[in-house]
Amino acid sequence: MTIALESLIQQAVAAAEQAYAPYSQYHVGAALLAADGRVYTGCNVENASYPASICGERTALVKAVSEGQRQFSALVVATVNGGTPCGICRQMLFEFAPDLRVVVVDFGGHIHHDLPLRQLLAYGFTPQDLPR
Ligand code: ZN
């Protein structure tokens, strides 16, 4: 599938504008491309009980999965400085798409990283690792 990367980048940057990040001030936007071509966006949503917060990447993922999506081909993450997805997001994404293309950009759309999720999360834990 040809990926309309510029469109995904724009959607990720736009999603960051919705971030609720009064504590960290670190806004994150994500645009997740499902195998069927639909795009799910997400932003980080923080909470006064800090551990209850959720990242933009997982917001996009749970939106997609809750609407029946299970296969994904690309994820664009936008932050002010091109920060990479955290470990929890890497693991949750790995469950569905270990070969996911992950593109990390800053708010100017400049690409900082463009690599497969397998490289971001070496030896990620999978459902096959669970004993039957
Ligand atoms: Zn995260």
Coordinates of N, CA and C and ligand atoms in Angstrom, one line a residue:
M1 N 0.8 -1.2 0.0 CA 0.0 0.0 0.0 C 0.9 1.2 0.0
T2 N 0.5 2.2 -0.9 CA 1.2 3.4 -0.9 C 0.7 4.3 0.3
I3 N 1.6 4.8 1.0 CA 1.2 5.6 2.2 C 1.3 7.1 1.9
A4 N 0.1 7.8 2.1 CA 0.1 9.2 1.9 C 0.7 9.9 3.2
L5 N 2.0 9.8 3.2 CA 2.7 10.3 4.4 C 2.5 11.7 4.8
E6 N 2.5 12.6 3.8 CA 2.2 14.0 4.1 C 0.9 14.2 4.8
S7 N -0.1 13.5 4.3 CA -1.4 13.6 5.0 C -1.4 13.1 6.4
L8 N -0.7 12.0 6.6 CA -0.6 11.5 8.0 C 0.1 12.4 8.9
I9 N 1.2 13.0 8.3 CA 1.9 14.0 9.1 C 1.1 15.2 9.5
Q10 N 0.3 15.7 8.6 CA -0.6 16.8 8.9 C -1.6 16.4 9.9
Q11 N -2.1 15.2 9.8 CA -3.2 14.8 10.8 C -2.6 14.6 12.2
A12 N -1.3 14.1 12.3 CA -0.7 13.9 13.6 C -0.4 15.3 14.2
V13 N 0.1 16.2 13.4 CA 0.4 17.6 14.0 C -0.9 18.2 14.4
A14 N -2.0 18.1 13.6 CA -3.3 18.7 14.0 C -3.8 18.0 15.3
A15 N -3.6 16.7 15.4 CA -4.1 16.0 16.6 C -3.5 16.5 17.9
A16 N -2.2 16.9 17.8 CA -1.5 17.4 19.0 C -2.2 18.7 19.5
E17 N -2.9 19.4 18.7 CA -3.5 20.6 19.1 C -4.6 20.3 20.2
Q18 N -5.1 19.1 20.1 CA -6.2 18.7 21.1 C -5.6 18.1 22.4
A19 N -4.3 18.0 22.5 CA -3.7 17.4 23.7 C -4.2 18.1 24.9
Y20 N -4.4 17.3 25.9 CA -4.7 17.8 27.3 C -3.5 17.4 28.1
A21 N -2.6 18.4 28.2 CA -1.3 18.2 28.9 C -1.0 19.3 29.8
P22 N -1.9 19.6 30.8 CA -1.6 20.7 31.7 C -0.4 20.5 32.7
Y23 N 0.0 19.3 32.8 CA 1.1 19.0 33.8 C 2.5 18.9 33.1
S24 N 2.6 18.2 32.0 CA 3.9 18.1 31.3 C 4.0 19.2 30.2
Q25 N 2.9 19.8 29.8 CA 3.0 20.7 28.6 C 3.6 20.1 27.4
Y26 N 3.7 18.8 27.4 CA 4.3 18.1 26.2 C 3.1 17.5 25.4
H27 N 2.8 18.2 24.3 CA 1.7 17.8 23.5 C 2.2 16.8 22.5
V28 N 1.3 15.7 22.3 CA 1.6 14.6 21.4 C 0.4 14.4 20.5
G29 N 0.7 14.3 19.2 CA -0.4 13.9 18.3 C 0.0 12.7 17.5
A30 N -0.9 11.8 17.2 CA -0.7 10.6 16.5 C -1.7 10.4 15.4
A31 N -1.2 9.8 14.3 CA -2.1 9.4 13.2 C -1.8 8.0 12.9
L32 N -2.7 7.1 13.1 CA -2.5 5.6 12.9 C -3.3 5.2 11.6
L33 N -2.6 4.7 10.7 CA -3.2 4.2 9.4 C -3.5 2.7 9.5
A34 N -4.8 2.4 9.4 CA -5.2 1.0 9.4 C -5.0 0.4 8.1
A35 N -5.0 -0.9 8.0 CA -4.8 -1.6 6.8 C -5.9 -1.3 5.7
D36 N -7.0 -1.0 6.2 CA -8.1 -0.7 5.2 C -8.1 0.8 4.7
G37 N -7.1 1.5 5.2 CA -6.9 2.9 4.7 C -7.5 4.0 5.6
R38 N -8.3 3.5 6.6 CA -8.8 4.5 7.6 C -7.7 5.0 8.5
V39 N -7.8 6.3 8.9 CA -6.9 6.9 9.8 C -7.5 7.2 11.1
Y40 N -6.8 6.9 12.2 CA -7.3 7.2 13.5 C -6.3 8.1 14.2
T41 N -6.8 9.2 14.7 CA -5.9 10.2 15.3 C -6.0 10.1 16.9
G42 N -5.0 10.6 17.5 CA -5.1 10.6 19.0 C -4.1 11.7 19.5
C43 N -4.4 12.1 20.8 CA -3.5 13.0 21.5 C -3.4 12.4 22.9
N44 N -2.4 13.0 23.6 CA -2.2 12.6 25.0 C -3.2 13.3 25.9
V45 N -3.7 12.5 26.9 CA -4.7 13.0 27.8 C -4.2 12.8 29.2
E46 N -3.7 13.8 29.9 CA -3.1 13.7 31.2 C -4.2 13.7 32.3
N47 N -3.8 13.4 33.5 CA -4.8 13.4 34.6 C -4.0 13.8 35.9
A48 N -4.8 14.5 36.8 CA -4.2 14.9 38.0 C -3.6 13.7 38.8
S49 N -4.2 12.5 38.6 CA -3.5 11.3 39.1 C -2.6 10.8 37.9
Y50 N -1.4 11.3 37.9 CA -0.5 11.2 36.8 C -0.5 9.8 36.1
P51 N -0.4 8.7 36.8 CA -0.4 7.4 36.1 C -1.6 7.1 35.3
A52 N -2.7 7.8 35.5 CA -3.9 7.5 34.8 C -3.9 8.1 33.4
S53 N -2.8 8.9 33.1 CA -2.7 9.6 31.8 C -2.5 8.5 30.7
I54 N -2.9 8.9 29.5 CA -2.7 8.1 28.3 C -2.0 8.9 27.2
C55 N -1.1 8.2 26.5 CA -0.3 8.8 25.4 C -1.2 9.0 24.2
G56 N -0.7 9.8 23.3 CA -1.4 10.0 22.0 C -1.4 8.8 21.2
E57 N -0.4 8.0 21.2 CA -0.3 6.8 20.3 C -1.3 5.8 20.8
R58 N -1.4 5.6 22.1 CA -2.4 4.6 22.6 C -3.8 5.1 22.4
T59 N -4.0 6.4 22.5 CA -5.4 7.0 22.3 C -5.8 6.6 20.8
A60 N -4.9 6.8 19.9 CA -5.2 6.5 18.5 C -5.5 4.9 18.3
L61 N -4.6 4.2 19.0 CA -4.7 2.7 18.9 C -6.1 2.2 19.5
V62 N -6.4 2.7 20.7 CA -7.6 2.1 21.3 C -8.9 2.7 20.6
K63 N -8.8 3.8 20.0 CA -9.9 4.3 19.1 C -10.1 3.3 18.0
A64 N -9.0 2.9 17.3 CA -9.1 2.1 16.2 C -9.5 0.7 16.5
V65 N -8.9 0.1 17.6 CA -9.3 -1.3 18.0 C -10.7 -1.3 18.4
S66 N -11.2 -0.3 19.1 CA -12.5 -0.3 19.6 C -13.6 -0.2 18.5
E67 N -13.1 0.2 17.3 CA -14.0 0.3 16.2 C -13.7 -0.9 15.2
G68 N -13.0 -1.9 15.7 CA -12.9 -3.2 15.0 C -11.6 -3.4 14.2
Q69 N -10.8 -2.4 14.2 CA -9.5 -2.5 13.5 C -8.5 -3.4 14.2
R70 N -7.8 -4.2 13.4 CA -6.8 -5.1 14.0 C -5.4 -5.1 13.3
Q71 N -5.4 -4.5 12.1 CA -4.2 -4.5 11.3 C -3.9 -3.0 10.9
F72 N -2.6 -2.7 11.1 CA -2.1 -1.3 10.9 C -0.9 -1.3 10.0
S73 N -0.7 -0.3 9.3 CA 0.5 -0.2 8.4 C 1.4 0.9 8.7
A74 N 0.9 2.0 9.3 CA 1.8 3.1 9.6 C 1.3 4.0 10.8
L75 N 2.2 4.6 11.5 CA 1.9 5.5 12.6 C 2.8 6.7 12.4
V76 N 2.2 7.9 12.5 CA 3.0 9.1 12.6 C 2.8 9.7 13.9
V77 N 3.9 10.1 14.6 CA 3.8 10.7 15.9 C 4.4 12.1 15.8
A78 N 3.7 13.1 16.3 CA 4.2 14.5 16.3 C 4.4 15.0 17.6
T79 N 5.5 15.6 17.9 CA 5.8 16.3 19.2 C 6.6 17.5 18.8
V80 N 6.8 18.4 19.8 CA 7.6 19.6 19.6 C 9.0 19.3 19.1
N81 N 9.6 18.2 19.6 CA 11.0 18.0 19.4 C 11.3 16.6 18.7
G82 N 10.2 15.9 18.3 CA 10.5 14.6 17.6 C 10.8 13.5 18.6
G83 N 10.1 13.6 19.8 CA 10.3 12.5 20.8 C 9.7 11.2 20.3
T84 N 10.3 10.1 20.6 CA 9.8 8.8 20.2 C 8.8 8.2 21.1
P85 N 8.0 7.3 20.7 CA 6.9 6.7 21.5 C 7.5 6.0 22.7
C86 N 6.8 6.1 23.9 CA 7.3 5.4 25.1 C 7.2 3.9 25.0
G87 N 7.8 3.2 25.9 CA 7.8 1.8 25.9 C 6.4 1.1 26.0
I88 N 5.5 1.7 26.8 CA 4.2 1.1 26.9 C 3.5 1.2 25.5
C89 N 3.6 2.3 24.8 CA 3.0 2.4 23.5 C 3.6 1.5 22.5
R90 N 4.9 1.3 22.6 CA 5.6 0.4 21.7 C 5.1 -1.0 21.9
Q91 N 4.9 -1.4 23.1 CA 4.4 -2.8 23.4 C 3.0 -2.9 23.0
M92 N 2.1 -1.9 23.2 CA 0.7 -2.1 22.8 C 0.6 -2.2 21.3
L93 N 1.4 -1.4 20.6 CA 1.3 -1.4 19.1 C 1.9 -2.7 18.6
F94 N 2.9 -3.3 19.3 CA 3.5 -4.5 18.8 C 2.6 -5.7 18.8
E95 N 1.6 -5.6 19.7 CA 0.6 -6.7 19.8 C -0.1 -6.8 18.4
F96 N -0.4 -5.7 17.7 CA -1.1 -5.7 16.5 C -0.3 -5.6 15.3
A97 N 0.8 -4.9 15.3 CA 1.5 -4.6 14.1 C 3.1 -4.5 14.4
P98 N 3.7 -5.7 14.6 CA 5.2 -5.6 14.8 C 6.0 -5.0 13.7
D99 N 5.4 -5.0 12.5 CA 6.1 -4.5 11.3 C 5.6 -3.1 11.0
L100 N 4.9 -2.5 11.9 CA 4.3 -1.1 11.7 C 5.5 -0.1 11.3
R101 N 5.2 0.7 10.3 CA 6.1 1.8 10.0 C 5.9 2.9 11.0
V102 N 6.9 3.3 11.7 CA 6.7 4.4 12.7 C 7.5 5.6 12.2
V103 N 6.8 6.7 12.0 CA 7.5 7.9 11.5 C 7.3 9.0 12.6
V104 N 8.4 9.5 13.1 CA 8.4 10.5 14.2 C 8.7 11.9 13.6
V105 N 7.9 12.8 13.8 CA 8.1 14.2 13.3 C 8.0 15.2 14.4
D106 N 8.5 16.4 14.1 CA 8.2 17.6 15.0 C 7.0 18.4 14.4
F107 N 6.7 19.4 15.1 CA 5.5 20.2 14.7 C 5.7 20.9 13.3
G108 N 6.9 21.0 12.9 CA 7.2 21.6 11.6 C 7.1 20.5 10.5
G109 N 6.8 19.3 10.9 CA 6.7 18.2 9.9 C 8.0 17.6 9.5
H110 N 9.1 18.0 10.1 CA 10.4 17.5 9.8 C 10.5 16.0 10.4
I111 N 10.9 15.1 9.6 CA 11.0 13.7 10.0 C 12.3 13.5 10.8
H112 N 12.1 13.0 12.0 CA 13.3 12.6 12.9 C 13.6 11.2 12.8
H113 N 12.6 10.3 12.7 CA 12.8 8.9 12.6 C 11.8 8.3 11.7
D114 N 12.2 7.3 10.9 CA 11.3 6.5 10.0 C 11.8 5.1 10.0
L115 N 11.2 4.2 10.9 CA 11.7 2.9 11.0 C 10.6 1.9 11.5
P116 N 10.8 0.6 11.3 CA 9.8 -0.3 11.7 C 9.8 -0.5 13.2
L117 N 8.5 -0.8 13.7 CA 8.4 -0.9 15.2 C 9.3 -2.0 15.7
R118 N 9.6 -3.0 15.0 CA 10.5 -4.1 15.5 C 11.8 -3.5 15.9
Q119 N 12.2 -2.4 15.2 CA 13.5 -1.8 15.6 C 13.4 -1.0 16.8
L120 N 12.2 -0.4 17.0 CA 12.0 0.4 18.2 C 11.8 -0.4 19.4
L121 N 11.3 -1.7 19.2 CA 11.0 -2.6 20.3 C 11.6 -3.9 20.0
A122 N 12.8 -4.1 20.2 CA 13.5 -5.4 19.9 C 12.9 -6.5 20.8
Y123 N 12.6 -7.6 20.3 CA 12.2 -8.8 21.1 C 10.9 -8.4 21.9
G124 N 10.0 -7.7 21.3 CA 8.8 -7.4 22.0 C 8.0 -8.6 22.3
F125 N 7.2 -8.5 23.4 CA 6.4 -9.6 23.9 C 5.2 -9.7 23.0
T126 N 4.9 -11.0 22.6 CA 3.8 -11.2 21.7 C 2.8 -12.2 22.3
P127 N 1.6 -12.3 21.8 CA 0.6 -13.3 22.3 C 1.2 -14.7 22.2
Q128 N 2.1 -15.0 21.2 CA 2.7 -16.3 21.1 C 3.7 -16.7 22.2
D129 N 4.1 -15.7 23.0 CA 4.9 -15.9 24.1 C 4.2 -16.4 25.3
L130 N 2.9 -16.4 25.3 CA 2.1 -16.9 26.4 C 1.9 -18.4 26.3
P131 N 2.1 -19.1 27.4 CA 2.0 -20.5 27.4 C 0.5 -20.9 27.1
R132 N 0.3 -22.0 26.3 CA -1.0 -22.4 26.0 C -1.6 -23.3 27.1
Ligands
ZN1 ZN 3.3 6.2 25.2

